[in-house]
C-alpha positions as a printed NumPy array, in Angstrom:
array([[-16.613,  -2.254,   2.006],
       [-13.48 ,  -0.57 ,   0.704],
       [-10.076,  -2.044,   1.335],
       [ -6.683,  -0.402,   1.02 ],
       [ -3.518,  -2.45 ,   1.182],
       [ -0.002,  -1.45 ,   2.235],
       [  2.525,  -1.383,  -0.59 ],
       [  6.181,  -0.437,  -0.688],
       [  7.427,   2.105,  -3.211],
       [ 10.201,   0.687,  -5.406],
       [ 10.386,   3.472,  -8.032],
       [  8.964,   6.96 ,  -8.509],
       [  8.409,   8.79 , -11.788],
       [  6.636,  12.106, -11.215],
       [  3.229,  11.356,  -9.707],
       [  3.393,   7.631, -10.466],
       [  5.117,   5.015,  -8.345],
       [  5.879,   1.383,  -8.911],
       [  4.903,  -0.429,  -5.729],
       [  5.056,  -4.011,  -4.499],
       [  3.171,  -6.08 ,  -1.964],
       [  3.557,  -9.809,  -1.399],
       [  5.552, -10.109,  -4.625],
       [  2.946,  -8.348,  -6.774],
       [  3.853,  -5.09 ,  -8.496],
       [  1.481,  -2.288,  -9.422],
       [  1.618,   1.176, -10.897],
       [  0.177,   3.554,  -8.298],
       [ -0.882,   7.188,  -8.618],
       [  0.676,   9.545,  -6.08 ],
       [ -1.657,  12.381,  -7.088],
       [ -3.43 ,  12.441,  -3.698],
       [ -0.072,  12.619,  -1.889],
       [  1.68 ,  15.096,  -4.151],
       [  2.583,  17.323,  -1.178],
       [  4.148,  14.413,   0.753],
       [  7.882,  13.779,   0.701],
       [  7.794,  10.179,  -0.522],
       [ 10.909,   8.14 ,  -1.297],
       [ 11.822,   4.695,  -2.506],
       [ 11.314,   2.257,   0.364],
       [  8.386,   4.155,   1.891],
       [  5.059,   2.42 ,   2.458],
       [  1.698,   3.757,   1.306],
       [ -1.88 ,   2.536,   1.641],
       [ -3.254,   1.854,  -1.853],
       [ -6.901,   1.665,  -2.945],
       [ -7.931,   1.213,  -6.609],
       [ -4.551,   2.384,  -7.86 ],
       [ -4.225,   5.505,  -5.686],
       [ -1.914,   5.983,  -2.716],
       [ -4.122,   7.367,   0.049],
       [ -1.621,   7.904,   2.852],
       [  1.948,   7.239,   3.853],
       [  2.347,   4.712,   6.668],
       [  5.191,   3.383,   8.778],
       [  6.881,   0.028,   8.236],
       [  5.385,  -1.156,  11.535],
       [  1.858,  -0.193,  10.444],
       [  2.364,  -2.001,   7.128],
       [  3.503,  -5.162,   8.926],
       [  0.576,  -5.089,  11.37 ],
       [ -1.887,  -4.529,   8.521],
       [ -0.493,  -7.454,   6.518],
       [ -0.625,  -9.7  ,   9.593],
       [ -4.309,  -8.842,  10.06 ],
       [ -5.102,  -9.35 ,   6.368],
       [ -3.291, -12.713,   6.39 ],
       [ -5.273, -13.718,   9.479],
       [ -8.563, -12.825,   7.748],
       [ -7.664, -14.872,   4.667],
       [ -6.626, -17.785,   6.825],
       [ -9.868, -17.677,   8.839],
       [-11.915, -17.535,   5.617],
       [-10.089, -20.567,   4.236],
       [-10.961, -22.574,   7.385],
       [-14.652, -21.636,   7.231]])
């Protein structure tokens, strides 16, 4: 199973962005989204260091809520 997580862009340098999620920062390649008009503050879905798609703030929040719920359910099992 592959899993992409929502991250917020905090800096952009060419085709590389610094992104954060849950207090963790990562360097993310924007190569696959080079035609998109991305800006600081935007959210992207990230898998193995690559931004796959731009998403809305609402979609990022819903995704994190679901991921948190999965982790919580696993911890109870």
